[in-house]
PDB file of C-alpha atoms in Angstrom:
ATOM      1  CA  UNK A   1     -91.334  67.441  93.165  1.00 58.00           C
ATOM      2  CA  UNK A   2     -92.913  69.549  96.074  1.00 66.00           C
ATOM      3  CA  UNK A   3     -96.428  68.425  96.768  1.00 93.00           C
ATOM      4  CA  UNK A   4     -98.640  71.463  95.125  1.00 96.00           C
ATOM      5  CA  UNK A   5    -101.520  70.265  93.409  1.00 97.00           C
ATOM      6  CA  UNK A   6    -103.224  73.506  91.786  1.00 98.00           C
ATOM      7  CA  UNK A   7    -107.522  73.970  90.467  1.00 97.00           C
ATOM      8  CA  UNK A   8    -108.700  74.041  88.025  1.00 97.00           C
ATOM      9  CA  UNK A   9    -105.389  74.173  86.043  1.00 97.00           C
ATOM     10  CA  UNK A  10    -107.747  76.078  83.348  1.00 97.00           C
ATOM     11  CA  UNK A  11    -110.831  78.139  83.240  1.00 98.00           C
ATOM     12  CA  UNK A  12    -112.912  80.297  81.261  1.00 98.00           C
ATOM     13  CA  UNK A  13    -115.480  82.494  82.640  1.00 97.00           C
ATOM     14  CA  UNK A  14    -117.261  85.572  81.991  1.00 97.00           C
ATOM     15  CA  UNK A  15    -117.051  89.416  83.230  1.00 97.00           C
ATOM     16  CA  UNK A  16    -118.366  89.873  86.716  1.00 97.00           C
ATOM     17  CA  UNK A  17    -118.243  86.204  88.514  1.00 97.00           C
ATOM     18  CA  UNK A  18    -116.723  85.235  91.017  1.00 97.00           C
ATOM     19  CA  UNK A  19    -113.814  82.609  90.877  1.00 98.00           C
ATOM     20  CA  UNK A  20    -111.977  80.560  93.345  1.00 98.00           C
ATOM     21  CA  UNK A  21    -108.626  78.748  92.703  1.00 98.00           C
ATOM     22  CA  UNK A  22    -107.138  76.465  94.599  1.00 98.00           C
ATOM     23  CA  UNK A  23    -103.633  75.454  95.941  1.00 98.00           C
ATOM     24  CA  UNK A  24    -103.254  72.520  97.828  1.00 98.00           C
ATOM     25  CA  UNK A  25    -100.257  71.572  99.672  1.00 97.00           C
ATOM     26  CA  UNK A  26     -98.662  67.902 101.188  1.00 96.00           C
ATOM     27  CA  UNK A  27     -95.568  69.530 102.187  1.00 94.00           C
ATOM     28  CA  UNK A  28     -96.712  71.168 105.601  1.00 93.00           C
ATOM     29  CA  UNK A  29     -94.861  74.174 105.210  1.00 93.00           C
ATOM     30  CA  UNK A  30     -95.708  77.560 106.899  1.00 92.00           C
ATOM     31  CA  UNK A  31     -95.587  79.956 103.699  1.00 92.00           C
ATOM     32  CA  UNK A  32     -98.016  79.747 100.677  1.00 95.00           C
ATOM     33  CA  UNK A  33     -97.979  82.381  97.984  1.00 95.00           C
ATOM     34  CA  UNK A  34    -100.014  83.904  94.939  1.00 97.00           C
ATOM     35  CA  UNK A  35     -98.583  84.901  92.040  1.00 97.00           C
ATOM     36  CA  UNK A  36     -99.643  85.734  88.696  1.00 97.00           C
ATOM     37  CA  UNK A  37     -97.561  85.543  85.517  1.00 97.00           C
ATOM     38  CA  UNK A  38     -98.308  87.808  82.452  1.00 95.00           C
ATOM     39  CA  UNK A  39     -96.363  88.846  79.258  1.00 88.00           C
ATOM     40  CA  UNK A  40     -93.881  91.916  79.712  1.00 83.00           C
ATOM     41  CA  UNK A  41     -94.797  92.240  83.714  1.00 86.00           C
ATOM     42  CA  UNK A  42     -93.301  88.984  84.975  1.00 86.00           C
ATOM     43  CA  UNK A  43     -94.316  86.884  88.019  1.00 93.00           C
ATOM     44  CA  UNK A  44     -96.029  89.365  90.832  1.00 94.00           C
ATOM     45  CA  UNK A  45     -97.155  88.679  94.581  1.00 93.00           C
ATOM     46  CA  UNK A  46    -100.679  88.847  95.014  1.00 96.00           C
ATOM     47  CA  UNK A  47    -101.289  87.673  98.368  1.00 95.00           C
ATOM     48  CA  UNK A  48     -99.101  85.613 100.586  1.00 93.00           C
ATOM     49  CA  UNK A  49     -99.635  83.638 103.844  1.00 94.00           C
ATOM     50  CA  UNK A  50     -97.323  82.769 106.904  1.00 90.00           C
ATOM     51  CA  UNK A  51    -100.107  80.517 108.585  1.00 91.00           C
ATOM     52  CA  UNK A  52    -103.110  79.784 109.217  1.00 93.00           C
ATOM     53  CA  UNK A  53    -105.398  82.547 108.899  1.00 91.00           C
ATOM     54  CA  UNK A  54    -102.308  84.940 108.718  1.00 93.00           C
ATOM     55  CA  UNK A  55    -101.920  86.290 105.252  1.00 94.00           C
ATOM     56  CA  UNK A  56    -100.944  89.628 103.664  1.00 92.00           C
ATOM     57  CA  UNK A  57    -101.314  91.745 100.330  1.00 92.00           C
ATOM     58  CA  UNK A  58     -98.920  91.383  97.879  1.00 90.00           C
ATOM     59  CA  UNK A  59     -97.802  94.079  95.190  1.00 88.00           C
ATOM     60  CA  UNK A  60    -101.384  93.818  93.114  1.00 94.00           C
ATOM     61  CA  UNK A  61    -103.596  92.518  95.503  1.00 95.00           C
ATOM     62  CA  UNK A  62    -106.697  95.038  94.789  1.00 96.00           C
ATOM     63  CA  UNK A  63    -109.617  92.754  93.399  1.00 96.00           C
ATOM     64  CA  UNK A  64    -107.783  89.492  94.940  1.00 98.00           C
ATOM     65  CA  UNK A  65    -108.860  88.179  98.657  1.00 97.00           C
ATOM     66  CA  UNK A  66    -107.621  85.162  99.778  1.00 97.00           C
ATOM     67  CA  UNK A  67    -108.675  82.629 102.706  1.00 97.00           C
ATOM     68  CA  UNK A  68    -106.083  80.002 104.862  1.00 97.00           C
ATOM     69  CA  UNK A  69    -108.576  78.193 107.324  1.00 95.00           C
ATOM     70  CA  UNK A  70    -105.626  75.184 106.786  1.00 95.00           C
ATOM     71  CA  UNK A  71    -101.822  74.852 106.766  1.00 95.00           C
ATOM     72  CA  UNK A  72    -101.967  73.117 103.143  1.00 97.00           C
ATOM     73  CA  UNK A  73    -104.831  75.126 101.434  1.00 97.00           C
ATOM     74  CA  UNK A  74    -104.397  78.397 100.094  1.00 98.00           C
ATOM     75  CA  UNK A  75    -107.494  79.622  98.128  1.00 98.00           C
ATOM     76  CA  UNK A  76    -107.448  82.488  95.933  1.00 98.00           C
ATOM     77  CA  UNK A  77    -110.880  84.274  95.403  1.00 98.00           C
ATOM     78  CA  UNK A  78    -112.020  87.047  92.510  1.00 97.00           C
ATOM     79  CA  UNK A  79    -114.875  88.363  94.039  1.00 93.00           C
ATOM     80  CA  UNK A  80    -115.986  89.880  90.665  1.00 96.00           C
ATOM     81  CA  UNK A  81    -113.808  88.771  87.602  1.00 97.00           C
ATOM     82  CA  UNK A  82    -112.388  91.416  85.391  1.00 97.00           C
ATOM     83  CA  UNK A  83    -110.475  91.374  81.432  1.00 97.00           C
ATOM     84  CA  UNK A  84    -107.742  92.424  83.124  1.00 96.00           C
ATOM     85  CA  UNK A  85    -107.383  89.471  85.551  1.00 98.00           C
ATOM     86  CA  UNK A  86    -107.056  87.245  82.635  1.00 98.00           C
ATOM     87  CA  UNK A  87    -103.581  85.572  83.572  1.00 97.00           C
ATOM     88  CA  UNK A  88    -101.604  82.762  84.685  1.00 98.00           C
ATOM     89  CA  UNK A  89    -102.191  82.004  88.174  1.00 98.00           C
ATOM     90  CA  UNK A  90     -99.258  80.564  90.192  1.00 98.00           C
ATOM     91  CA  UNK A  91     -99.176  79.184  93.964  1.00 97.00           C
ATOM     92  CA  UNK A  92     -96.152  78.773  95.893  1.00 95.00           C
ATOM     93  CA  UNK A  93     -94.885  77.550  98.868  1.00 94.00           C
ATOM     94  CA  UNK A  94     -91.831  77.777 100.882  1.00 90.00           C
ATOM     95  CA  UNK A  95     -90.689  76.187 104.243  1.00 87.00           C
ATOM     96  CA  UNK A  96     -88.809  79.032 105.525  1.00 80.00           C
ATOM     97  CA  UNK A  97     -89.414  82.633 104.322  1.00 71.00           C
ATOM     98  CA  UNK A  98     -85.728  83.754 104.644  1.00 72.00           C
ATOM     99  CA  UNK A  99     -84.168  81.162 102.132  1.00 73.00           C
ATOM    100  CA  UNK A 100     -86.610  82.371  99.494  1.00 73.00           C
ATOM    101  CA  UNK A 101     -86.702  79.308  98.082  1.00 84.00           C
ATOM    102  CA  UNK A 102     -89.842  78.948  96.231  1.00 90.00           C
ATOM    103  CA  UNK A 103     -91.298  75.570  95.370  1.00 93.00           C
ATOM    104  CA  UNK A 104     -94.584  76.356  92.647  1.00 95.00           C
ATOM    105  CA  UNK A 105     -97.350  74.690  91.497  1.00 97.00           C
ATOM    106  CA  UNK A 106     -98.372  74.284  87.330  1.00 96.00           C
ATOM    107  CA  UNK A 107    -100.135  77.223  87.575  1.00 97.00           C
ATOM    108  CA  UNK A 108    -103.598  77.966  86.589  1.00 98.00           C
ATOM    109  CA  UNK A 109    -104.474  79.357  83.228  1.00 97.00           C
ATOM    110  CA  UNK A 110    -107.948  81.734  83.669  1.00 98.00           C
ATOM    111  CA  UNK A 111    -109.433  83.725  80.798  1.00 98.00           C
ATOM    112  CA  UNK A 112    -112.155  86.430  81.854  1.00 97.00           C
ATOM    113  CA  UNK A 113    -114.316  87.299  78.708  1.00 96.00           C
TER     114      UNK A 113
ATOM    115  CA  UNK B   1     -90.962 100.569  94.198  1.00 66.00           C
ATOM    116  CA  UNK B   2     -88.745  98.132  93.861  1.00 74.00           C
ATOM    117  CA  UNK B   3     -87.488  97.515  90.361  1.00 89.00           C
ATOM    118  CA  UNK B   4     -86.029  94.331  88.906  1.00 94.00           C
ATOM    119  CA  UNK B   5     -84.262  94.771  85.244  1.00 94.00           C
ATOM    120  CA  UNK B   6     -83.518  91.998  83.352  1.00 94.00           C
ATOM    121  CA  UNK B   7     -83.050  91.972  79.246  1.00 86.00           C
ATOM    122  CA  UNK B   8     -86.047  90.467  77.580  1.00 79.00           C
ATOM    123  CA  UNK B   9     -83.700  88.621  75.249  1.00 83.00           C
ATOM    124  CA  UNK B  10     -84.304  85.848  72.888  1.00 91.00           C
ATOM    125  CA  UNK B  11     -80.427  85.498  73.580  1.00 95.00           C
ATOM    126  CA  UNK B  12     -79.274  83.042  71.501  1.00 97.00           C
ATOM    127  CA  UNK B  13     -76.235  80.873  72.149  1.00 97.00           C
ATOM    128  CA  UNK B  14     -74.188  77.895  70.452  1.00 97.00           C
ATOM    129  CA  UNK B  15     -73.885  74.615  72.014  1.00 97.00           C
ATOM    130  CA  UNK B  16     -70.837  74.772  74.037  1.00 97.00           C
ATOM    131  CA  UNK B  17     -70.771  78.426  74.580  1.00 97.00           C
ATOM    132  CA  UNK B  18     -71.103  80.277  77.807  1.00 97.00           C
ATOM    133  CA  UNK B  19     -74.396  81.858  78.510  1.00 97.00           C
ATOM    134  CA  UNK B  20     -74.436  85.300  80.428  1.00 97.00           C
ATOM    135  CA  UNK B  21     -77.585  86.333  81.796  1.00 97.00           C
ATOM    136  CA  UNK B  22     -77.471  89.814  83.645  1.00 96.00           C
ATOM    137  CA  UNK B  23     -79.959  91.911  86.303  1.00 96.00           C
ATOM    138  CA  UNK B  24     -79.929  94.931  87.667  1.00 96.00           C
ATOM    139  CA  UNK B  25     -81.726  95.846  91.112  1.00 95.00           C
ATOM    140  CA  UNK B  26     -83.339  99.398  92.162  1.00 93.00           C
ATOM    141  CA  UNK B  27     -83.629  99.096  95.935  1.00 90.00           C
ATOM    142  CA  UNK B  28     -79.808  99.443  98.054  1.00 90.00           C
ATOM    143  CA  UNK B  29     -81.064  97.205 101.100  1.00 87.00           C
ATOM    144  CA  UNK B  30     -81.989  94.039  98.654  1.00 88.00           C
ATOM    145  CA  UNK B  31     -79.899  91.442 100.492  1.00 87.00           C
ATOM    146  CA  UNK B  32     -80.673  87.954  98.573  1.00 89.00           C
ATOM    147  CA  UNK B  33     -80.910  87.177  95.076  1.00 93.00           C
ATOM    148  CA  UNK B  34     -82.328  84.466  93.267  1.00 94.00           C
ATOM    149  CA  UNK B  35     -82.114  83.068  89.817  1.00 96.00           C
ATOM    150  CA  UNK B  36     -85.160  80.996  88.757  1.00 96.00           C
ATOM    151  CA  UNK B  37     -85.817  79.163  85.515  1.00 97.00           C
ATOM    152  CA  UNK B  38     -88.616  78.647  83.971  1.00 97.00           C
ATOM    153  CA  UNK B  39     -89.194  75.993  80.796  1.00 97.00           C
ATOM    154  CA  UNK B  40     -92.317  77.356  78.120  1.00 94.00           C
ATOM    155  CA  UNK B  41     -95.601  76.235  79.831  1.00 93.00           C
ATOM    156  CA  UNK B  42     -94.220  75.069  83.242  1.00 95.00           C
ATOM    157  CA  UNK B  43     -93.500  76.690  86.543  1.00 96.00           C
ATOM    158  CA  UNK B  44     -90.336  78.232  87.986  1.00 96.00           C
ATOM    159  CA  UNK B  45     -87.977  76.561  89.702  1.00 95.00           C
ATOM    160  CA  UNK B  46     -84.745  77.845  91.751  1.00 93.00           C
ATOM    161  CA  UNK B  47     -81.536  76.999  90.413  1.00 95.00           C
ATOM    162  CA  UNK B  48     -79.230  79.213  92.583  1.00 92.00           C
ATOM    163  CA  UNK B  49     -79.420  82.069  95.118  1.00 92.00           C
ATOM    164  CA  UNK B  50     -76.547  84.145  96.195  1.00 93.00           C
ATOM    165  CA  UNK B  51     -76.182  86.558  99.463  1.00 90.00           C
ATOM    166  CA  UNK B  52     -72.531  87.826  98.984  1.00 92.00           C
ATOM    167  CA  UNK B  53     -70.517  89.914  96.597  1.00 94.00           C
ATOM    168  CA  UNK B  54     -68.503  87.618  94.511  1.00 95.00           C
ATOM    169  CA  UNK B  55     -68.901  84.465  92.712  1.00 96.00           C
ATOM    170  CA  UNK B  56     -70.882  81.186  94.002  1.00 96.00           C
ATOM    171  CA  UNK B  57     -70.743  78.135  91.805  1.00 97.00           C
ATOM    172  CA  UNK B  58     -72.778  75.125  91.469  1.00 95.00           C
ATOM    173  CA  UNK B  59     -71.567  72.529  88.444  1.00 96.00           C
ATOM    174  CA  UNK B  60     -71.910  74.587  85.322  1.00 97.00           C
ATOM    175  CA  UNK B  61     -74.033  77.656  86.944  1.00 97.00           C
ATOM    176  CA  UNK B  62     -72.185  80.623  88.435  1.00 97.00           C
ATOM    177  CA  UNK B  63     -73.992  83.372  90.099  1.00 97.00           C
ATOM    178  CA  UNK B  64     -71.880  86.711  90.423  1.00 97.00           C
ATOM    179  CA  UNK B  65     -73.059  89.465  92.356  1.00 97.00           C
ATOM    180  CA  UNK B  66     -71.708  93.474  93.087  1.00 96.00           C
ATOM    181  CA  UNK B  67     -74.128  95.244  95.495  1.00 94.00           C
ATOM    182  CA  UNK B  68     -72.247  98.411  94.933  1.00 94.00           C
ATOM    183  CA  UNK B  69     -73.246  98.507  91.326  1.00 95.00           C
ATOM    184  CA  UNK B  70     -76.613  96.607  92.068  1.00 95.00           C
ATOM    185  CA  UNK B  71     -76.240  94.084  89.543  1.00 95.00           C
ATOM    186  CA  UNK B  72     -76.130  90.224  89.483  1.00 97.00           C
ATOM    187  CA  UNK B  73     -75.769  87.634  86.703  1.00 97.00           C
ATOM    188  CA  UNK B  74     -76.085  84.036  85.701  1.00 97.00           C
ATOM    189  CA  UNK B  75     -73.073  82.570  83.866  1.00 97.00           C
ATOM    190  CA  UNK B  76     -73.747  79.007  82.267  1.00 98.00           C
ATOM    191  CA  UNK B  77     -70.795  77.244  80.616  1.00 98.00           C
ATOM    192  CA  UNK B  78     -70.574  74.515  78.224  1.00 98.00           C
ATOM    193  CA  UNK B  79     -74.677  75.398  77.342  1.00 98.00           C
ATOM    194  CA  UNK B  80     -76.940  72.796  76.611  1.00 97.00           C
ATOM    195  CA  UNK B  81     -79.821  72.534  74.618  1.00 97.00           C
ATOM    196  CA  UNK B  82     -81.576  71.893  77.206  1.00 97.00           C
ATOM    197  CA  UNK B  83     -80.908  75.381  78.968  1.00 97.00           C
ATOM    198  CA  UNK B  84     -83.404  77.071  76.522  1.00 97.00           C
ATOM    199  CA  UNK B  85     -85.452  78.333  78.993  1.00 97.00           C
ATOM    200  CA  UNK B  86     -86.953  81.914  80.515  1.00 96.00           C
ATOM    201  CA  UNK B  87     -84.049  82.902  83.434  1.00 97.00           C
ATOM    202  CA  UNK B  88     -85.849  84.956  86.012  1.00 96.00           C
ATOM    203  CA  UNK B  89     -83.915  87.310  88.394  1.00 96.00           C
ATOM    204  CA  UNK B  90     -85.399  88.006  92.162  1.00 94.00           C
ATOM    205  CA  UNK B  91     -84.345  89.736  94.691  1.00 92.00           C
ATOM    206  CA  UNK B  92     -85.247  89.702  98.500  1.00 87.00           C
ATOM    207  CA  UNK B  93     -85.465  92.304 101.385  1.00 76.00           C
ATOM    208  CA  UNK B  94     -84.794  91.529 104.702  1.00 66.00           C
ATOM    209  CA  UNK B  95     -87.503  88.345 104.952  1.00 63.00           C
ATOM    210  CA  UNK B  96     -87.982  87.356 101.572  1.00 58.00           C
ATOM    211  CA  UNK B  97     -91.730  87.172 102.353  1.00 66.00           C
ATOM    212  CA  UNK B  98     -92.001  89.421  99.163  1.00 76.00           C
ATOM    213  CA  UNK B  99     -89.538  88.313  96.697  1.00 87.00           C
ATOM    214  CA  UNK B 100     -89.614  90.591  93.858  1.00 90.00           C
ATOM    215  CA  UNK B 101     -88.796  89.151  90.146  1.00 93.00           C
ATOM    216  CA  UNK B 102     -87.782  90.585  87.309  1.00 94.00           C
ATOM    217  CA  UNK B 103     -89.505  89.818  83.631  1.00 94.00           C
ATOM    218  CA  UNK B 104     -87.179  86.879  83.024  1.00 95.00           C
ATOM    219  CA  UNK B 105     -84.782  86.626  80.143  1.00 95.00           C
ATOM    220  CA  UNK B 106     -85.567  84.071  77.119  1.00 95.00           C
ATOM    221  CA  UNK B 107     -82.072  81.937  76.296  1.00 96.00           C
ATOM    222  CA  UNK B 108     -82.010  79.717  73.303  1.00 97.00           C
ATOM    223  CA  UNK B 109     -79.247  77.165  72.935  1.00 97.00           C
ATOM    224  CA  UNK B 110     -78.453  76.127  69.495  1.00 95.00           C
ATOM    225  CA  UNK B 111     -77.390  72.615  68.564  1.00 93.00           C
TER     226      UNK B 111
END
């Protein structure tokens, strides 16, 4: 298995707060991605990231920012947590962007009450 | 926008049978396509990717793809139990920086 370790793997938190997740990588490869699973809309890009401190919006990136200061961390920030943002949150990584071979980590559960 | 259709399912299939798992594609210029699968409560993982019309096989998975009618599909012979699983169609552009997937198709093998 790819080296992803994802945290927290669950959280609960309340309307308005902010909230980081985490994706660490031990793989050392150039791409990490964002995605986030929900019922009927399948998995969709947030934010993605070709290297350190280059990254990019994804389809539904509004109310997402993310931060690369490191080739294997990839953190994922909610500035302000929403109902809506209650979802599965999946990282990804990928040592060349043209294969589109995705390797992903569990996946973080986070419920925004 | 780029759309990625893929039938919610459940499809259900006996033991033995062959599974066929279908997906249709909005955008013309999509170049690669990926099939993904995805057990309940775990993360995807790739299974096969195709870049040319016609068939590619790999043991007892066959992708099949027709860019002129924008459609590719999964076949899975002799099905196992252990296929039950959420199939999830993507499809690149160019750099497949932004891969997108469809909603995944639920397949349940019977014993």
């Amino acid at each position: 298995d790819a080296g992803i370790t994802q945290s927290p793997r669950h959280k609960v938190t309340e309307t308005g707060t902010p909230v980081t997740l985490r994706c660490h990588q031990t793989e050392n490869h150039r791409y990490m991605y964002w995605y986030r699973q929900d019922p009927g809309h399948g998995l969709r890009l947030i934010h993605y990231s070709y290297g350190v401190k280059d990254t990019d919006k994804g389809e539904v990136s509004d109310g997402y920012s993310v931060s690369r200061s490191k080739t294997e961390d990839f953190l994922l920030t909610l500035e302000s947590a929403t109902s809506s943002q209650t979802s599965v949150y999946f990282c990804a990584i990928s040592e060349d962007a043209n294969t589109g071979e995705l390797f992903f980590g569990e996946g973080s559960r986070l419920t925004v009450l | 926008q780029k759309e990625v259709e893929q039938n919610s399912g459940p499809l259900s299939v006996p033991e033995g049978a062959i599974a066929s798992l279908n997906c249709t594609y909005s955008d013309r210029g999509s170049q690669s396509f990926f099939w993904y699968r995805q057990y309940s409560g775990k993360s995807p993982e790739l299974i096969m990717f195709i870049y040319s019309n016609g068939d590619k096989e790999d043991g007892r998975f066959t992708a099949q793809l027709n860019k002129a009618s924008q459609y590719v599909s999964l076949l899975i012979r002799d099905s196992q139990p252990s296929d039950s699983a959420t199939y999830l169609c993507a499809v690149g552009v160019g750099s497949n920086y932004k891969l997108t997937f469809g909603k995944g198709t639920l397949l349940t093998v019977n014993p």
